[in-house]
Coordinates of C-alpha atoms in Angstrom, one line a residue:
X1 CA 0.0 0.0 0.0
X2 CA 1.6 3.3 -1.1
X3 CA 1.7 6.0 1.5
X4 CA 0.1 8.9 1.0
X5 CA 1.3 11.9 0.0
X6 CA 1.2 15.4 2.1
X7 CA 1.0 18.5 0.2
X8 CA 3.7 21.0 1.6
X9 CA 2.1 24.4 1.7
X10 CA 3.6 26.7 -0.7
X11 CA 5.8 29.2 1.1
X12 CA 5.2 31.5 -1.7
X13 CA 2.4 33.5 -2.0
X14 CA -1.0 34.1 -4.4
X15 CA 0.6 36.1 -7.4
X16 CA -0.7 39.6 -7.2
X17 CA -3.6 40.3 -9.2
X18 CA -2.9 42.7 -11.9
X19 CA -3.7 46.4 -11.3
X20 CA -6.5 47.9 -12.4
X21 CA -5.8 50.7 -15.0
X22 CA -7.5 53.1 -17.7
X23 CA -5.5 53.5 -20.8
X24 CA -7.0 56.9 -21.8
X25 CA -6.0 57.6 -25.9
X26 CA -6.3 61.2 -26.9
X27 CA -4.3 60.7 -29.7
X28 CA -5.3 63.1 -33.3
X29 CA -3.7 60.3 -35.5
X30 CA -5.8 56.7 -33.7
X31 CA -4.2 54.9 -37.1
X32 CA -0.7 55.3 -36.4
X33 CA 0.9 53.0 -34.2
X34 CA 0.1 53.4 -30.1
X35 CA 1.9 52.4 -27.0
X36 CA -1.4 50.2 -26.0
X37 CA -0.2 46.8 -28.1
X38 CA 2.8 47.0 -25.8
X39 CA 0.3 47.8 -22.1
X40 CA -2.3 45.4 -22.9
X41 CA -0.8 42.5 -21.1
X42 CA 0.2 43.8 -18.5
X43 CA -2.9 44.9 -15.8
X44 CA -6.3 44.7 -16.1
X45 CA -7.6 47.4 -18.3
X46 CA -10.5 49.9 -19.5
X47 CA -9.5 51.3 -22.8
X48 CA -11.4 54.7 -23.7
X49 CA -10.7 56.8 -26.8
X50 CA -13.2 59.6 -26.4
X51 CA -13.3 62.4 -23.8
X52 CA -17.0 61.8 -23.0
X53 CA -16.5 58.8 -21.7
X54 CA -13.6 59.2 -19.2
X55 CA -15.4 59.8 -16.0
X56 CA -17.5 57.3 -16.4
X57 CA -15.3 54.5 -17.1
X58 CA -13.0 55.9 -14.5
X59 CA -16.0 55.6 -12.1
X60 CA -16.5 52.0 -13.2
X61 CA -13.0 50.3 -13.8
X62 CA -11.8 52.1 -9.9
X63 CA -8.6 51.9 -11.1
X64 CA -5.2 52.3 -9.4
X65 CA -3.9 54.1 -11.7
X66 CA -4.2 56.0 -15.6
X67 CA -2.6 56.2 -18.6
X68 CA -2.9 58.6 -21.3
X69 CA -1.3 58.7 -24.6
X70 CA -1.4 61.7 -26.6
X71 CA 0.6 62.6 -30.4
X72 CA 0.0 66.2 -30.4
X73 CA -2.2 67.5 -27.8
X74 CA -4.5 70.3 -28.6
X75 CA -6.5 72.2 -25.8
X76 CA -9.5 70.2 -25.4
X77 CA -7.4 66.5 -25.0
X78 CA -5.1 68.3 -22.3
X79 CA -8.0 69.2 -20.3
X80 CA -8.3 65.6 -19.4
X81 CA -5.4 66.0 -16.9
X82 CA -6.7 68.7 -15.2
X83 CA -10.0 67.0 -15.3
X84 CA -9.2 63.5 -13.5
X85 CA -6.4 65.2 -10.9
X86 CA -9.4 67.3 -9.8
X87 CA -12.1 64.6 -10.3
X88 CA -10.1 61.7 -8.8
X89 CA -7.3 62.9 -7.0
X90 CA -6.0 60.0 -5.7
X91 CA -5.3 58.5 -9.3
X92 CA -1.8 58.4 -10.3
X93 CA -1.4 59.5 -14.5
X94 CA 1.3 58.6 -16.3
X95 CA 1.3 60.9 -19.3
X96 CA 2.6 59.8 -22.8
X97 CA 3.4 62.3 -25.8
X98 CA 4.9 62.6 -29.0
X99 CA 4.7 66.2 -29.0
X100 CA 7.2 67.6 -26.3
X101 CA 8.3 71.1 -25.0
X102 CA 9.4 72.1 -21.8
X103 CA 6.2 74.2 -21.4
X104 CA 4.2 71.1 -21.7
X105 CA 6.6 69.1 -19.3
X106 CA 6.0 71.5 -16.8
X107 CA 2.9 72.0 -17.1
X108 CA 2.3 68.5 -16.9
X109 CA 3.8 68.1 -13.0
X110 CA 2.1 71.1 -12.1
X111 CA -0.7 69.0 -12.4
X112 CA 1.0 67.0 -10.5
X113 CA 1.1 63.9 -13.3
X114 CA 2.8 61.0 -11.6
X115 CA 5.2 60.5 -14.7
X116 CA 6.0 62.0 -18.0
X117 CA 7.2 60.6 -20.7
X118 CA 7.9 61.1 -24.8
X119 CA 7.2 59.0 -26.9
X120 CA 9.1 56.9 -28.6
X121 CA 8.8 54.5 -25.2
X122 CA 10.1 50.7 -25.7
X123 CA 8.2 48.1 -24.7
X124 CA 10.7 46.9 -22.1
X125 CA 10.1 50.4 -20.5
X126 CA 6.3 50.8 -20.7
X127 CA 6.4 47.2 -19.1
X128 CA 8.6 48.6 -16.0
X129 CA 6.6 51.9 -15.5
X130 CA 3.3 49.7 -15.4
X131 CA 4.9 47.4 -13.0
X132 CA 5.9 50.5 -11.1
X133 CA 2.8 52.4 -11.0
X134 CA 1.1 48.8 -9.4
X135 CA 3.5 48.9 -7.1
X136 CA 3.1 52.0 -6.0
X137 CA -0.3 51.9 -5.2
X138 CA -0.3 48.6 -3.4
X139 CA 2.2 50.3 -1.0
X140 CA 0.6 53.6 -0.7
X141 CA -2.7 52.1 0.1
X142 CA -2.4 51.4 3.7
X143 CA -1.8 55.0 3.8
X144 CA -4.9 55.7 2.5
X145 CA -4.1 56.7 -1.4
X146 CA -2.2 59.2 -2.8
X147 CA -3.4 62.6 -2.8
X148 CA -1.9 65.3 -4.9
X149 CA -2.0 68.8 -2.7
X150 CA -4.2 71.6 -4.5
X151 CA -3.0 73.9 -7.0
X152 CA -3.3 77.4 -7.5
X153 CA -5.7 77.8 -10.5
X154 CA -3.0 80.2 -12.0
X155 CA -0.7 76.9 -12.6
X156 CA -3.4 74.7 -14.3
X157 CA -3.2 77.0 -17.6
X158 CA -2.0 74.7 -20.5
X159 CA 1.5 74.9 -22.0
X160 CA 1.8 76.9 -25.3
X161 CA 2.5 75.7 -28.6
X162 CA 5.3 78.1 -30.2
X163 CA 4.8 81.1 -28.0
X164 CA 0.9 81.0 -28.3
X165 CA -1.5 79.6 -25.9
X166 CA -3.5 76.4 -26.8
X167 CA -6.6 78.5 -26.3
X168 CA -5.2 81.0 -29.1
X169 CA -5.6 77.9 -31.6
X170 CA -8.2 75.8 -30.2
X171 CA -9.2 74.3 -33.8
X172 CA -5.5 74.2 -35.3
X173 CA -2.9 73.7 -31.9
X174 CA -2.4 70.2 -33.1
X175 CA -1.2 71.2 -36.6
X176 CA 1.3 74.0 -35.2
X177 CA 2.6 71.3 -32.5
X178 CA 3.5 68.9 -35.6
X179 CA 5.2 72.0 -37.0
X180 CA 7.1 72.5 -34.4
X181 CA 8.7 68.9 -34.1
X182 CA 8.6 68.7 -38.4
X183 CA 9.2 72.1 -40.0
X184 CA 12.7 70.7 -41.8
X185 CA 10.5 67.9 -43.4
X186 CA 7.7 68.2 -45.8
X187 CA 4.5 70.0 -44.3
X188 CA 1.7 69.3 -47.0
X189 CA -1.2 70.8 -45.8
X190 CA -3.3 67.4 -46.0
X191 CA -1.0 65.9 -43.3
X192 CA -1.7 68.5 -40.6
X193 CA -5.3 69.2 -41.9
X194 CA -5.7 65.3 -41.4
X195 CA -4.5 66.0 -37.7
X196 CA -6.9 68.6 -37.1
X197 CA -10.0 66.3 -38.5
X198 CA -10.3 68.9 -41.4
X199 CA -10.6 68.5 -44.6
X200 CA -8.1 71.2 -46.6
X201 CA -10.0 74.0 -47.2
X202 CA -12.0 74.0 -43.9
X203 CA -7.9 73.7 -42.5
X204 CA -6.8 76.8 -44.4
X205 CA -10.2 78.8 -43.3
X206 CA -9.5 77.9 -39.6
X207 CA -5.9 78.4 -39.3
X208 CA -6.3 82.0 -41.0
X209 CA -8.9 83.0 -38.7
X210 CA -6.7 81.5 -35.4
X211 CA -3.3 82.9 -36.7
X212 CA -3.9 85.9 -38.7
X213 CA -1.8 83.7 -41.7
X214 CA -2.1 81.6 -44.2
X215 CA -0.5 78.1 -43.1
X216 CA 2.1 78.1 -46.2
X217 CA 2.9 81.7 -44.7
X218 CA 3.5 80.7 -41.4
X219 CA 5.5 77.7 -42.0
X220 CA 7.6 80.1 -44.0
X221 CA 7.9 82.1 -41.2
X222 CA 8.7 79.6 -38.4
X223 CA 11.8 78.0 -40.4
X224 CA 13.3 81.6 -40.9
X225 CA 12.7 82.2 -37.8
X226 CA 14.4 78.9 -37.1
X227 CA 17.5 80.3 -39.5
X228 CA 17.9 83.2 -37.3
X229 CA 18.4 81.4 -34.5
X230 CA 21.2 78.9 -36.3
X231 CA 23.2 81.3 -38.0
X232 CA 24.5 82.6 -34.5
X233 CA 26.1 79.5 -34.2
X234 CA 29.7 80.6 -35.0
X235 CA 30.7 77.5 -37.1
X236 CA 27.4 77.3 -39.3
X237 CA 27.2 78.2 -42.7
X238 CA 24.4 79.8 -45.0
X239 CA 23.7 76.7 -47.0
X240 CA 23.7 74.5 -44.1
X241 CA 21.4 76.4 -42.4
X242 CA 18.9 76.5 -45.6
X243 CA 18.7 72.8 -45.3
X244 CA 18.8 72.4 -41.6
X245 CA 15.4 74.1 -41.7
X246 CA 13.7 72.6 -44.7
X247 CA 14.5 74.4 -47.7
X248 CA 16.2 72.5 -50.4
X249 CA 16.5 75.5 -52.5
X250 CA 19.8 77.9 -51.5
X251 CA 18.6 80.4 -53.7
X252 CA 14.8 80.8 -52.7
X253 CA 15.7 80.3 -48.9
X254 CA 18.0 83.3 -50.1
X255 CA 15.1 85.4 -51.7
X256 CA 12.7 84.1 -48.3
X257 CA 15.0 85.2 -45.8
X258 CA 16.1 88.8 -47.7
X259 CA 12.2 89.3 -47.8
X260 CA 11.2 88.2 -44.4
X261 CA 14.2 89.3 -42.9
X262 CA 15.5 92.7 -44.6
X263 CA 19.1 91.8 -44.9
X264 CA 20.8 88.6 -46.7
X265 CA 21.3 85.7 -44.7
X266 CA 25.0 86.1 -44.8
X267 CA 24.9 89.9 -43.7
X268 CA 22.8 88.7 -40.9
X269 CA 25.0 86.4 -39.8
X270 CA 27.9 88.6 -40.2
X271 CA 26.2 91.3 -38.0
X272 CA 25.5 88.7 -35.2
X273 CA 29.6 87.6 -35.3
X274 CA 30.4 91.5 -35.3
X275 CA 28.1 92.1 -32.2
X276 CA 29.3 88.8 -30.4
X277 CA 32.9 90.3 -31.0
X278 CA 32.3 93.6 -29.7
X279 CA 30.5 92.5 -26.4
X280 CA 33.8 90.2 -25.5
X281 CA 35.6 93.6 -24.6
X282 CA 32.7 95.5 -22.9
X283 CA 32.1 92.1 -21.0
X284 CA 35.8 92.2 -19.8
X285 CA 36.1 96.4 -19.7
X286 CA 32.6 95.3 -17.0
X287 CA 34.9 92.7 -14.8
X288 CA 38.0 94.8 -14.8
X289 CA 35.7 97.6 -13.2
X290 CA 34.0 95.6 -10.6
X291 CA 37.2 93.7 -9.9
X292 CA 39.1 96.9 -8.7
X293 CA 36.2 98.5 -6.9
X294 CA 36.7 95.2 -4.6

């Protein structure tokens, strides 16, 4: 007769369930590729891709935590962050965006996000930050949650796009943003009408009446501006300039900046060198001074 066995009890544990999470995707462009392939596996999730219904999913799903994913963020699809930190405060947001300045960073932990990050994120990552974020709030939860302190209402104004608040462009922020990270490529006005859920000519209407411009206009603009700003390197040349900023043309970036500008591109530059050469001296005349008043 065989002797029965006995079952040792395991000394390890139940495996934790997986967190319960809200992957929030505010992106303009749903077709290109998302972070949420990669998340998926990894907790127990409520997916929601429309602003109307965040806060009730939210109230449904109790998660531990939220993620959103953005491309480029125009006013209305920032104003979820705001939204949940005041609507569920204990809720830690992980924020995820193509689109990056350091307006919108810290705007972002002034709203006291829980993590920023921009995108491109690898999968090995996305995987730790998740694991993270469940971590965090199985710990803080004998404490009672995790409460971000109140903000002035001053701080929760959202970042600006190129010097202009999101409000300024509320129909067209999206296309500026691409801009912004793509003015050295091709701009076709189908791409960022596309991201704006226009069609062309309701695009052109809207971004004339928001910017005062025409969109071919401003583009033109923002790379000169862009110019300015690379000729006072002291080792860049005119040409390389021209291209760095997305004109393939030397000549017509020639005629565009002369016209925009006043001056040729090359008596520009050589007008910044001049002025960086005769502050050295009055910079030095300055320490001399304050030196032997010591």
């Amino acid at each position: 007769m065989a002797t029965p066995s006995l079952a040792c009890p395991s000394p390890v544990g139940p495996a934790p369930q997986p967190a319960r999470a809200v992957w929030i995707d505010l992106r303009c462009q749903p077709d290109a590729r998302s972070l949420w392939p990669d998340a998926a596996p990894h907790a127990d999730w409520v997916r929601v891709t429309r602003l109307a219904d965040l806060g009730g999913a939210v109230a449904r799903q109790r998660p531990q935590f939220a993620c959103l994913e953005f491309d480029y963020p125009d006013r209305t699809r920032l104003a979820a962050v705001p939204l949940l930190r005041r609507e569920f405060p204990a809720l830690p947001l992980l924020m995820f965006t193509e689109y990056h300045t350091e307006a919108l960073a810290i705007w972002a932990f002034r709203c006291r996000v829980w993590d920023y990050r921009v995108k491109p994120v690898s999968a090995d990552t996305l995987v730790r930050l998740i694991q993270a974020a469940g971590a965090f709030v199985r710990r803080v939860a004998l404490d009672g949650g995790w409460f971000a302190p109140a903000l002035p209402p001053g701080l929760l104004a959202p970042a600006g796009h190129l010097r202009r608040p999101l409000t300024a462009a509320p129909r067209t922020a999206a296309a500026v943003a691409w801009i912004g990270e793509h003015y050295a490529e091709p701009c076709p006005v189908k791409t960022v009408a596309d991201l704006c859920h226009l069609s062309e000519s309701e695009f052109s209407r809207a971004f004339h009446r928001e910017h005062g411009v025409s969109y071919l206009r401003f583009l033109l603009h923002y790379r000169i501006d862009r110019a300015r700003e690379f000729l006072a390197e002291p080792l860049a040349s005119v040409s390389q300039v021209a291209y760095e900023v997305g004109f393939n043309d030397l000549s017509y970036f020639g005629r565009v900046f002369r016209r925009i500008v006043g001056v040729p591109a090359s008596h520009f530059q050589q007008r910044l060198q001049a002025q960086a050469v005769a502050a050295v001296p009055a910079c030095a005349e300055s320490f001399q001074s304050s030196a032997g008043q010591r």
